[in-house]
XYZ file of C-alpha atoms in Angstrom:
339
model
C 176.427 125.927 35.401
C 173.760 128.508 36.231
C 170.972 129.576 33.916
C 168.078 131.976 34.291
C 164.777 131.675 32.453
C 162.843 134.864 31.747
C 159.137 134.191 31.278
C 157.309 137.000 32.991
C 153.682 136.231 32.190
C 150.914 135.193 31.707
C 149.587 132.226 33.645
C 148.971 129.882 30.720
C 152.152 130.943 28.917
C 154.230 130.129 31.991
C 152.595 126.699 32.222
C 153.447 126.019 28.590
C 157.084 126.851 29.234
C 157.420 124.993 32.547
C 157.015 121.599 30.881
C 160.562 121.975 29.517
C 162.091 121.913 32.992
C 161.806 118.161 33.540
C 163.639 117.447 30.282
C 166.389 119.956 31.052
C 166.920 118.532 34.535
C 166.956 114.955 33.221
C 169.821 115.888 30.900
C 171.650 118.199 33.328
C 170.740 117.234 36.904
C 173.386 119.532 38.429
C 172.245 122.592 36.490
C 171.021 125.533 38.612
C 167.834 126.984 37.154
C 166.394 130.306 38.336
C 163.210 131.812 36.914
C 162.397 135.512 36.628
C 158.639 136.101 36.704
C 156.064 138.785 37.405
C 155.350 138.808 41.123
C 151.661 137.953 40.795
C 152.520 134.672 39.019
C 155.341 133.554 41.314
C 153.022 131.160 43.150
C 152.613 129.116 39.989
C 156.333 128.294 40.022
C 156.548 127.734 43.774
C 157.547 124.309 45.120
C 158.786 123.075 41.743
C 161.801 120.835 42.471
C 163.383 121.739 39.130
C 163.630 125.448 39.980
C 166.314 126.600 42.404
C 165.102 130.175 42.853
C 161.929 131.985 41.806
C 162.929 135.618 41.346
C 159.968 138.019 41.175
C 159.767 141.395 39.477
C 156.880 143.866 39.368
C 157.204 145.467 35.955
C 153.427 145.678 35.649
C 153.427 148.287 38.415
C 155.711 150.481 36.303
C 152.802 151.164 33.925
C 151.069 153.214 36.612
C 154.109 154.393 38.555
C 157.058 155.182 36.271
C 159.334 155.943 39.227
C 159.228 152.262 40.186
C 161.254 151.463 37.063
C 164.524 152.367 38.779
C 163.778 150.079 41.701
C 162.926 147.190 39.374
C 166.110 147.707 37.368
C 168.078 147.670 40.608
C 166.360 144.452 41.623
C 167.241 142.819 38.281
C 170.853 143.976 38.549
C 170.921 142.392 41.983
C 169.755 139.101 40.463
C 172.535 139.432 37.875
C 175.084 139.113 40.689
C 174.222 135.390 40.753
C 176.586 135.093 37.786
C 174.486 133.338 35.149
C 176.275 131.456 32.394
C 173.208 131.686 30.172
C 169.896 133.554 30.242
C 167.024 132.320 28.076
C 164.198 134.688 27.184
C 161.158 132.503 26.506
C 158.830 135.525 26.192
C 160.126 137.218 23.073
C 159.151 140.772 24.009
C 161.398 143.818 24.085
C 160.631 144.104 27.802
C 161.711 140.523 28.534
C 164.730 140.856 26.242
C 165.931 143.918 28.186
C 165.491 142.028 31.447
C 167.509 139.128 30.015
C 170.321 141.385 28.838
C 170.502 143.054 32.257
C 170.996 139.610 33.792
C 173.878 138.503 31.550
C 175.519 139.160 28.212
C 175.062 135.570 27.045
C 171.347 135.585 26.214
C 169.283 133.316 24.008
C 165.817 133.739 22.559
C 163.725 133.495 19.414
C 165.064 134.945 16.171
C 163.392 138.011 14.679
C 161.162 135.960 12.352
C 159.782 133.898 15.246
C 158.391 136.660 17.477
C 155.960 139.540 17.244
C 158.321 142.199 18.686
C 161.176 141.595 16.260
C 163.575 144.107 17.847
C 163.832 141.850 20.884
C 166.080 139.490 18.916
C 168.833 142.130 18.805
C 169.482 141.561 22.515
C 170.359 137.867 22.111
C 173.778 136.316 21.558
C 172.127 133.189 20.110
C 168.712 132.725 18.572
C 166.248 129.933 17.954
C 164.103 129.796 14.822
C 160.595 128.459 15.326
C 157.469 129.540 13.389
C 155.325 132.001 15.330
C 152.151 130.166 14.326
C 153.433 126.751 15.456
C 152.197 124.972 18.563
C 152.807 127.225 21.575
C 154.090 124.421 23.794
C 156.506 123.188 21.134
C 157.790 126.757 20.717
C 158.405 127.190 24.431
C 160.148 123.852 24.769
C 162.342 124.583 21.749
C 163.528 128.004 22.926
C 164.353 126.637 26.388
C 166.111 123.436 25.345
C 167.901 124.130 22.071
C 170.353 126.676 23.554
C 171.389 123.842 25.904
C 171.967 121.443 23.038
C 168.792 119.445 23.664
C 166.033 118.383 21.309
C 162.707 117.405 22.855
C 160.043 115.835 20.655
C 156.272 115.715 20.888
C 156.345 112.114 22.106
C 158.304 113.207 25.177
C 155.941 116.094 25.831
C 152.908 113.820 25.555
C 154.518 111.476 28.099
C 155.362 114.320 30.511
C 155.081 114.024 34.254
C 152.812 116.546 36.026
C 154.854 119.615 36.920
C 152.743 121.945 39.058
C 153.379 121.356 42.744
C 151.562 122.666 45.809
C 151.414 122.665 49.585
C 148.306 121.877 51.668
C 145.669 124.467 50.703
C 144.386 127.153 53.033
C 140.787 126.397 52.100
C 139.115 123.206 53.310
C 138.526 121.239 50.116
C 136.222 118.748 51.843
C 133.692 121.566 52.216
C 133.357 121.824 48.437
C 134.186 118.447 46.906
C 131.720 115.568 46.720
C 132.537 111.964 47.597
C 129.524 110.636 45.723
C 129.584 112.634 42.477
C 132.212 113.584 39.950
C 133.673 117.032 40.632
C 133.874 119.453 37.706
C 135.698 122.778 37.928
C 134.456 125.576 35.645
C 136.858 128.314 34.513
C 134.445 130.965 33.246
C 136.657 134.050 32.817
C 139.567 135.173 30.649
C 141.341 138.346 29.578
C 138.942 139.073 26.675
C 135.133 138.923 26.738
C 135.229 137.245 23.315
C 137.163 134.314 24.788
C 134.400 133.584 27.298
C 131.813 130.897 26.627
C 128.409 132.498 27.313
C 127.126 132.139 30.869
C 123.754 130.871 29.623
C 125.535 128.009 27.890
C 127.659 127.199 30.931
C 124.368 126.999 32.822
C 123.051 124.476 30.301
C 126.246 122.442 30.702
C 125.656 122.358 34.468
C 122.129 121.043 33.900
C 123.368 118.577 31.267
C 125.923 116.683 33.375
C 125.203 114.983 36.679
C 128.141 116.218 38.758
C 129.217 118.522 41.543
C 130.118 121.780 39.775
C 132.587 124.232 41.307
C 133.386 127.652 39.870
C 136.679 129.520 40.305
C 137.167 133.226 39.720
C 140.000 135.747 39.703
C 138.434 139.210 39.869
C 135.188 140.940 40.822
C 133.675 140.633 37.344
C 134.324 136.888 37.328
C 132.977 136.642 40.884
C 129.712 138.201 39.705
C 129.598 135.756 36.787
C 130.177 132.813 39.131
C 127.434 133.984 41.473
C 125.054 134.390 38.519
C 125.527 130.714 37.684
C 125.300 129.563 41.285
C 122.031 131.443 41.868
C 120.449 129.528 38.993
C 121.840 126.053 39.715
C 123.410 123.852 42.357
C 126.905 124.904 41.288
C 129.065 126.305 44.082
C 131.349 129.325 43.976
C 134.801 128.702 45.383
C 136.332 131.371 47.644
C 139.084 133.662 46.455
C 142.176 131.479 46.206
C 145.938 131.748 46.001
C 147.677 130.026 43.120
C 148.710 127.315 45.578
C 145.059 126.682 46.471
C 144.051 126.740 42.806
C 146.599 124.026 42.075
C 145.191 121.945 44.923
C 141.638 122.370 43.594
C 142.617 121.379 40.051
C 144.512 118.349 41.336
C 141.376 117.131 43.104
C 138.960 117.832 40.240
C 137.775 115.030 37.977
C 137.418 117.425 35.039
C 138.176 121.075 34.263
C 136.011 122.848 31.671
C 136.966 126.371 30.719
C 137.965 129.040 28.284
C 141.401 129.426 26.703
C 142.994 130.827 29.853
C 145.553 130.018 32.533
C 143.656 127.804 34.997
C 142.345 125.600 32.178
C 145.903 125.103 30.896
C 147.033 124.291 34.426
C 144.896 121.135 34.231
C 147.103 119.926 31.367
C 150.189 120.745 33.444
C 148.841 118.587 36.267
C 147.699 115.722 34.007
C 144.063 116.304 34.924
C 141.246 115.844 32.371
C 140.156 119.063 30.697
C 138.031 120.587 27.960
C 139.305 123.917 26.618
C 136.825 126.047 24.650
C 138.277 128.144 21.840
C 136.766 131.010 19.881
C 139.084 133.784 18.622
C 142.340 132.026 19.565
C 144.074 129.064 17.874
C 143.925 125.524 19.251
C 147.663 125.307 18.523
C 148.079 126.790 22.012
C 147.579 123.366 23.570
C 148.385 119.678 23.282
C 145.449 117.350 22.889
C 145.740 114.047 24.727
C 143.323 111.219 25.569
C 142.181 113.282 28.577
C 142.840 116.875 27.449
C 140.461 117.877 24.677
C 139.453 121.063 22.868
C 136.299 122.334 21.219
C 136.691 125.135 18.681
C 134.118 127.476 17.186
C 133.793 127.443 13.377
C 135.534 130.790 12.802
C 139.010 130.848 11.204
C 141.875 132.222 13.290
C 145.029 134.008 12.134
C 147.625 133.500 14.924
C 149.456 136.616 13.708
C 146.373 138.834 13.935
C 143.845 137.728 16.549
C 140.366 139.231 16.317
C 139.151 140.309 19.753
C 135.716 140.978 18.257
C 135.239 137.346 17.249
C 132.547 136.084 19.636
C 132.052 132.817 17.772
C 132.883 130.792 20.909
C 129.165 131.026 21.626
C 128.528 128.837 18.586
C 130.081 125.785 20.258
C 127.065 123.541 20.927
C 126.265 122.799 24.546
C 125.546 119.237 23.446
C 129.172 118.863 22.293
C 130.512 120.062 25.655
C 128.153 117.788 27.576
C 128.942 114.733 25.446
C 132.689 115.257 25.772
C 132.407 115.821 29.515
C 130.546 112.546 29.957
C 133.211 110.802 27.895
C 136.057 112.146 30.046
C 134.485 111.673 33.453
C 135.302 108.505 35.400
C 132.704 105.767 35.206
C 130.358 105.751 38.233
C 131.280 103.253 40.880
C 129.071 100.148 40.828
C 126.561 100.086 43.660
C 126.943 97.313 46.218
C 123.945 94.952 46.011
C 121.734 95.131 49.080
C 121.034 91.827 50.900
């Protein structure tokens, strides 16, 4: 049997869906699983032993060049020649639903009451009901497993194996990581300014925890932000990295502290300790574990109507971040007594 999963973007959303793969493969080890994804996120899925083929599309480019639409449709029709028995749309957008229907007639996805773009449900032969405001990871696992006759509970998800895989990085990690201090990775950017913890407070966190701080970035604005912090502290700015290198960096970090954004969620996917800072978005986007914690600002959040002008993330006390970081970091190694 061959299935295709359609989850085009974004980084964190793909991570939240990928956790389902290990449960699907455990139940159906001979199942062929292909994944259709936006080209810029394909590296996140690379090297995963549960995925047979990562099939990229570049629908984002269509926004600025409408003529590229025909080429992308042709590419998707080419993928359809693989002869999928089932296509599962885990995105729930009209765009992803159209892609799914182009791949095969037998499509599954959320029902119209479980997604924001309700018309997408008309493209599916079977639907899955799951509240839109429920935990994001639970929703993704449900839509990917229920069409296959599986039911995966929270206990299984909490006991997951790490599922982001990588090759040796192109950057030399030894140049950045300390052998004598804990290594903390800061994820300081996101898609909305209101989701970003203030730089001044990140600076106080750096001064509040004795550790080797590294800062990752994804665009020029974030690079400027990272340099601002580094110029005022001993924190170090990492070079521009591929997704493969980012996975390698997270795997080596003792703790990841960051906003509600993809790289922070990748720490959960790799079973690395993390602190995710939430302001205008709901903490139901993540699973909390003994090593993956969240801190939320005091403002209420309506998952159905997010407020991009809610900058309350800045109200999270630095002292709370510092205390939680110290709790999650490994205990310092005992010094060897000198003769």
